[in-house]
Amino acid sequence: MKRQKKAATKDSLIKTSTNDNSANSSNEENRRLYNSNTTEKRPPCNIEMSLFSILHNGPRGITQPEAFTSYRESCLHTTISSLKHEKGISFVSQPDFNTVAYFNQKPFSRYWLATDEDRVMALKLLNAYRSNRGLPKVNFEAWHKPDSKAA
């Protein structure tokens, strides 16, 4: 006869060591750990991954195929638009004709941050997302000219 499993409470999810090889012990190993010393790490959100990739690429910029290869972004133009209109970070975009694979195909746009001030804003936003997840801050070097013109 099969027994029904009871819903686990938060206190019962703390991992305990057991030496028996029953099915119950394997279930304990697969449970999440809730402990005062460890915090549950959430996966990064889409904007966080795109900001990291944009800052990591620097003056080279990023295109849709590169974003898809890097972190499975399927709508980079939408993410860039939301960063521009909701967060106030400016971007420069130009068609990248190296992304054309077939005759009469429209080229993907290449995006990069417009000024060094936008890079600082993007870095602050990225570090805010990282600190909310309990991760340390990252730092990317400036790549713009001192006169703060577009890359």
mmCIF file with all atom_site columns, C-alpha atoms in Angstrom, residues 24-137:
data_model
loop_
_atom_site.group_PDB
_atom_site.id
_atom_site.type_symbol
_atom_site.label_atom_id
_atom_site.label_alt_id
_atom_site.label_comp_id
_atom_site.label_asym_id
_atom_site.label_entity_id
_atom_site.label_seq_id
_atom_site.pdbx_PDB_ins_code
_atom_site.Cartn_x
_atom_site.Cartn_y
_atom_site.Cartn_z
_atom_site.occupancy
_atom_site.B_iso_or_equiv
_atom_site.pdbx_formal_charge
_atom_site.auth_seq_id
_atom_site.auth_comp_id
_atom_site.auth_asym_id
_atom_site.auth_atom_id
_atom_site.pdbx_PDB_model_num
ATOM 1   C CA . ASN A 1 24  ? 12.497 8.687  2.620   1.00 0.00 ? 24  ASN A CA 1
ATOM 2   C CA . SER A 1 25  ? 16.203 9.520  2.959   1.00 0.00 ? 25  SER A CA 1
ATOM 3   C CA . SER A 1 26  ? 16.545 10.225 -0.766  1.00 0.00 ? 26  SER A CA 1
ATOM 4   C CA . ASN A 1 27  ? 13.613 12.633 -0.548  1.00 0.00 ? 27  ASN A CA 1
ATOM 5   C CA . GLU A 1 28  ? 15.373 14.488 2.245   1.00 0.00 ? 28  GLU A CA 1
ATOM 6   C CA . GLU A 1 29  ? 18.443 14.990 0.073   1.00 0.00 ? 29  GLU A CA 1
ATOM 7   C CA . ASN A 1 30  ? 16.360 16.515 -2.726  1.00 0.00 ? 30  ASN A CA 1
ATOM 8   C CA . ARG A 1 31  ? 14.629 19.078 -0.540  1.00 0.00 ? 31  ARG A CA 1
ATOM 9   C CA . ARG A 1 32  ? 15.646 22.693 -0.410  1.00 0.00 ? 32  ARG A CA 1
ATOM 10  C CA . LEU A 1 33  ? 17.709 23.821 2.507   1.00 0.00 ? 33  LEU A CA 1
ATOM 11  C CA . TYR A 1 34  ? 16.272 26.509 4.712   1.00 0.00 ? 34  TYR A CA 1
ATOM 12  C CA . ASN A 1 35  ? 18.802 27.659 7.195   1.00 0.00 ? 35  ASN A CA 1
ATOM 13  C CA . SER A 1 36  ? 19.546 30.965 8.854   1.00 0.00 ? 36  SER A CA 1
ATOM 14  C CA . ASN A 1 37  ? 23.123 30.836 7.515   1.00 0.00 ? 37  ASN A CA 1
ATOM 15  C CA . THR A 1 38  ? 22.225 30.338 3.855   1.00 0.00 ? 38  THR A CA 1
ATOM 16  C CA . THR A 1 39  ? 19.849 32.354 1.732   1.00 0.00 ? 39  THR A CA 1
ATOM 17  C CA . GLU A 1 40  ? 18.038 30.872 -1.197  1.00 0.00 ? 40  GLU A CA 1
ATOM 18  C CA . LYS A 1 41  ? 19.622 32.047 -4.431  1.00 0.00 ? 41  LYS A CA 1
ATOM 19  C CA . ARG A 1 42  ? 17.116 33.076 -7.056  1.00 0.00 ? 42  ARG A CA 1
ATOM 20  C CA . PRO A 1 43  ? 18.039 32.811 -10.704 1.00 0.00 ? 43  PRO A CA 1
ATOM 21  C CA . PRO A 1 44  ? 18.958 36.098 -12.414 1.00 0.00 ? 44  PRO A CA 1
ATOM 22  C CA . CYS A 1 45  ? 16.189 37.987 -14.163 1.00 0.00 ? 45  CYS A CA 1
ATOM 23  C CA . ASN A 1 46  ? 16.293 38.786 -17.865 1.00 0.00 ? 46  ASN A CA 1
ATOM 24  C CA . ILE A 1 47  ? 17.282 42.436 -17.415 1.00 0.00 ? 47  ILE A CA 1
ATOM 25  C CA . GLU A 1 48  ? 20.142 41.443 -15.110 1.00 0.00 ? 48  GLU A CA 1
ATOM 26  C CA . MET A 1 49  ? 21.526 38.979 -17.640 1.00 0.00 ? 49  MET A CA 1
ATOM 27  C CA . SER A 1 50  ? 21.214 41.489 -20.486 1.00 0.00 ? 50  SER A CA 1
ATOM 28  C CA . LEU A 1 51  ? 22.928 44.247 -18.486 1.00 0.00 ? 51  LEU A CA 1
ATOM 29  C CA . PHE A 1 52  ? 25.764 41.905 -17.584 1.00 0.00 ? 52  PHE A CA 1
ATOM 30  C CA . SER A 1 53  ? 26.204 40.866 -21.210 1.00 0.00 ? 53  SER A CA 1
ATOM 31  C CA . ILE A 1 54  ? 26.089 44.464 -22.491 1.00 0.00 ? 54  ILE A CA 1
ATOM 32  C CA . LEU A 1 55  ? 28.617 45.626 -19.911 1.00 0.00 ? 55  LEU A CA 1
ATOM 33  C CA . HIS A 1 56  ? 30.810 42.591 -20.495 1.00 0.00 ? 56  HIS A CA 1
ATOM 34  C CA . ASN A 1 57  ? 30.912 43.155 -24.278 1.00 0.00 ? 57  ASN A CA 1
ATOM 35  C CA . GLY A 1 58  ? 31.791 46.809 -23.802 1.00 0.00 ? 58  GLY A CA 1
ATOM 36  C CA . PRO A 1 59  ? 32.455 48.808 -26.980 1.00 0.00 ? 59  PRO A CA 1
ATOM 37  C CA . ARG A 1 60  ? 31.811 45.780 -29.188 1.00 0.00 ? 60  ARG A CA 1
ATOM 38  C CA . GLY A 1 61  ? 28.090 45.865 -28.291 1.00 0.00 ? 61  GLY A CA 1
ATOM 39  C CA . ILE A 1 62  ? 25.623 43.017 -28.606 1.00 0.00 ? 62  ILE A CA 1
ATOM 40  C CA . THR A 1 63  ? 23.253 41.691 -31.269 1.00 0.00 ? 63  THR A CA 1
ATOM 41  C CA . GLN A 1 64  ? 20.244 39.403 -31.043 1.00 0.00 ? 64  GLN A CA 1
ATOM 42  C CA . PRO A 1 65  ? 22.126 36.226 -32.120 1.00 0.00 ? 65  PRO A CA 1
ATOM 43  C CA . GLU A 1 66  ? 24.890 36.929 -29.582 1.00 0.00 ? 66  GLU A CA 1
ATOM 44  C CA . ALA A 1 67  ? 22.317 37.472 -26.827 1.00 0.00 ? 67  ALA A CA 1
ATOM 45  C CA . PHE A 1 68  ? 20.563 34.253 -27.746 1.00 0.00 ? 68  PHE A CA 1
ATOM 46  C CA . THR A 1 69  ? 23.836 32.330 -27.669 1.00 0.00 ? 69  THR A CA 1
ATOM 47  C CA . SER A 1 70  ? 24.932 33.954 -24.427 1.00 0.00 ? 70  SER A CA 1
ATOM 48  C CA . TYR A 1 71  ? 21.809 33.763 -22.247 1.00 0.00 ? 71  TYR A CA 1
ATOM 49  C CA . ARG A 1 72  ? 18.909 32.613 -24.473 1.00 0.00 ? 72  ARG A CA 1
ATOM 50  C CA . GLU A 1 73  ? 17.439 36.096 -25.043 1.00 0.00 ? 73  GLU A CA 1
ATOM 51  C CA . SER A 1 74  ? 14.886 35.964 -27.821 1.00 0.00 ? 74  SER A CA 1
ATOM 52  C CA . CYS A 1 75  ? 13.702 39.602 -27.806 1.00 0.00 ? 75  CYS A CA 1
ATOM 53  C CA . LEU A 1 76  ? 16.743 41.775 -27.213 1.00 0.00 ? 76  LEU A CA 1
ATOM 54  C CA . HIS A 1 77  ? 15.089 44.801 -28.823 1.00 0.00 ? 77  HIS A CA 1
ATOM 55  C CA . THR A 1 78  ? 12.281 44.629 -26.232 1.00 0.00 ? 78  THR A CA 1
ATOM 56  C CA . THR A 1 79  ? 14.727 44.465 -23.342 1.00 0.00 ? 79  THR A CA 1
ATOM 57  C CA . ILE A 1 80  ? 16.722 47.394 -24.759 1.00 0.00 ? 80  ILE A CA 1
ATOM 58  C CA . SER A 1 81  ? 13.495 49.373 -25.165 1.00 0.00 ? 81  SER A CA 1
ATOM 59  C CA . SER A 1 82  ? 12.424 48.724 -21.577 1.00 0.00 ? 82  SER A CA 1
ATOM 60  C CA . LEU A 1 83  ? 15.866 49.714 -20.280 1.00 0.00 ? 83  LEU A CA 1
ATOM 61  C CA . LYS A 1 84  ? 15.676 52.890 -22.342 1.00 0.00 ? 84  LYS A CA 1
ATOM 62  C CA . HIS A 1 85  ? 12.130 53.965 -21.470 1.00 0.00 ? 85  HIS A CA 1
ATOM 63  C CA . GLU A 1 86  ? 11.684 52.592 -17.942 1.00 0.00 ? 86  GLU A CA 1
ATOM 64  C CA . LYS A 1 87  ? 15.207 52.894 -16.531 1.00 0.00 ? 87  LYS A CA 1
ATOM 65  C CA . GLY A 1 88  ? 16.487 55.889 -18.535 1.00 0.00 ? 88  GLY A CA 1
ATOM 66  C CA . ILE A 1 89  ? 19.580 54.179 -19.946 1.00 0.00 ? 89  ILE A CA 1
ATOM 67  C CA . SER A 1 90  ? 20.413 55.373 -23.484 1.00 0.00 ? 90  SER A CA 1
ATOM 68  C CA . PHE A 1 91  ? 21.627 53.041 -26.192 1.00 0.00 ? 91  PHE A CA 1
ATOM 69  C CA . VAL A 1 92  ? 23.096 53.475 -29.647 1.00 0.00 ? 92  VAL A CA 1
ATOM 70  C CA . SER A 1 93  ? 21.899 51.030 -32.287 1.00 0.00 ? 93  SER A CA 1
ATOM 71  C CA . GLN A 1 94  ? 23.091 50.463 -35.824 1.00 0.00 ? 94  GLN A CA 1
ATOM 72  C CA . PRO A 1 95  ? 22.436 47.653 -38.279 1.00 0.00 ? 95  PRO A CA 1
ATOM 73  C CA . ASP A 1 96  ? 25.130 44.991 -38.232 1.00 0.00 ? 96  ASP A CA 1
ATOM 74  C CA . PHE A 1 97  ? 25.512 43.697 -41.782 1.00 0.00 ? 97  PHE A CA 1
ATOM 75  C CA . ASN A 1 98  ? 27.777 40.878 -40.604 1.00 0.00 ? 98  ASN A CA 1
ATOM 76  C CA . THR A 1 99  ? 24.674 39.147 -39.198 1.00 0.00 ? 99  THR A CA 1
ATOM 77  C CA . VAL A 1 100 ? 23.088 38.750 -42.634 1.00 0.00 ? 100 VAL A CA 1
ATOM 78  C CA . ALA A 1 101 ? 23.167 35.065 -43.573 1.00 0.00 ? 101 ALA A CA 1
ATOM 79  C CA . TYR A 1 102 ? 20.725 34.939 -46.494 1.00 0.00 ? 102 TYR A CA 1
ATOM 80  C CA . PHE A 1 103 ? 19.970 37.120 -49.482 1.00 0.00 ? 103 PHE A CA 1
ATOM 81  C CA . ASN A 1 104 ? 17.365 39.844 -48.697 1.00 0.00 ? 104 ASN A CA 1
ATOM 82  C CA . GLN A 1 105 ? 17.605 39.203 -44.958 1.00 0.00 ? 105 GLN A CA 1
ATOM 83  C CA . LYS A 1 106 ? 17.310 42.265 -42.743 1.00 0.00 ? 106 LYS A CA 1
ATOM 84  C CA . PRO A 1 107 ? 20.397 42.736 -40.553 1.00 0.00 ? 107 PRO A CA 1
ATOM 85  C CA . PHE A 1 108 ? 20.155 42.558 -36.775 1.00 0.00 ? 108 PHE A CA 1
ATOM 86  C CA . SER A 1 109 ? 20.811 45.734 -34.834 1.00 0.00 ? 109 SER A CA 1
ATOM 87  C CA . ARG A 1 110 ? 23.915 46.029 -32.693 1.00 0.00 ? 110 ARG A CA 1
ATOM 88  C CA . TYR A 1 111 ? 23.308 47.810 -29.374 1.00 0.00 ? 111 TYR A CA 1
ATOM 89  C CA . TRP A 1 112 ? 25.769 49.445 -27.006 1.00 0.00 ? 112 TRP A CA 1
ATOM 90  C CA . LEU A 1 113 ? 25.587 52.043 -24.269 1.00 0.00 ? 113 LEU A CA 1
ATOM 91  C CA . ALA A 1 114 ? 25.636 55.613 -25.523 1.00 0.00 ? 114 ALA A CA 1
ATOM 92  C CA . THR A 1 115 ? 27.788 57.379 -22.916 1.00 0.00 ? 115 THR A CA 1
ATOM 93  C CA . ASP A 1 116 ? 29.860 56.684 -19.854 1.00 0.00 ? 116 ASP A CA 1
ATOM 94  C CA . GLU A 1 117 ? 27.035 58.037 -17.683 1.00 0.00 ? 117 GLU A CA 1
ATOM 95  C CA . ASP A 1 118 ? 24.753 55.372 -19.151 1.00 0.00 ? 118 ASP A CA 1
ATOM 96  C CA . ARG A 1 119 ? 27.407 52.767 -18.340 1.00 0.00 ? 119 ARG A CA 1
ATOM 97  C CA . VAL A 1 120 ? 27.473 53.949 -14.725 1.00 0.00 ? 120 VAL A CA 1
ATOM 98  C CA . MET A 1 121 ? 23.658 53.815 -14.538 1.00 0.00 ? 121 MET A CA 1
ATOM 99  C CA . ALA A 1 122 ? 23.621 50.317 -16.046 1.00 0.00 ? 122 ALA A CA 1
ATOM 100 C CA . LEU A 1 123 ? 26.313 49.165 -13.629 1.00 0.00 ? 123 LEU A CA 1
ATOM 101 C CA . LYS A 1 124 ? 24.390 50.552 -10.641 1.00 0.00 ? 124 LYS A CA 1
ATOM 102 C CA . LEU A 1 125 ? 21.219 48.820 -11.814 1.00 0.00 ? 125 LEU A CA 1
ATOM 103 C CA . LEU A 1 126 ? 23.077 45.536 -12.360 1.00 0.00 ? 126 LEU A CA 1
ATOM 104 C CA . ASN A 1 127 ? 24.646 45.712 -8.897  1.00 0.00 ? 127 ASN A CA 1
ATOM 105 C CA . ALA A 1 128 ? 21.239 46.477 -7.363  1.00 0.00 ? 128 ALA A CA 1
ATOM 106 C CA . TYR A 1 129 ? 19.794 43.327 -8.948  1.00 0.00 ? 129 TYR A CA 1
ATOM 107 C CA . ARG A 1 130 ? 22.826 41.330 -7.772  1.00 0.00 ? 130 ARG A CA 1
ATOM 108 C CA . SER A 1 131 ? 22.638 42.642 -4.200  1.00 0.00 ? 131 SER A CA 1
ATOM 109 C CA . ASN A 1 132 ? 18.935 41.723 -4.036  1.00 0.00 ? 132 ASN A CA 1
ATOM 110 C CA . ARG A 1 133 ? 19.997 38.154 -4.800  1.00 0.00 ? 133 ARG A CA 1
ATOM 111 C CA . GLY A 1 134 ? 22.802 38.244 -2.222  1.00 0.00 ? 134 GLY A CA 1
ATOM 112 C CA . LEU A 1 135 ? 25.687 38.366 -4.715  1.00 0.00 ? 135 LEU A CA 1
ATOM 113 C CA . PRO A 1 136 ? 28.731 40.650 -4.614  1.00 0.00 ? 136 PRO A CA 1
ATOM 114 C CA . LYS A 1 137 ? 29.034 43.720 -6.800  1.00 0.00 ? 137 LYS A CA 1
#
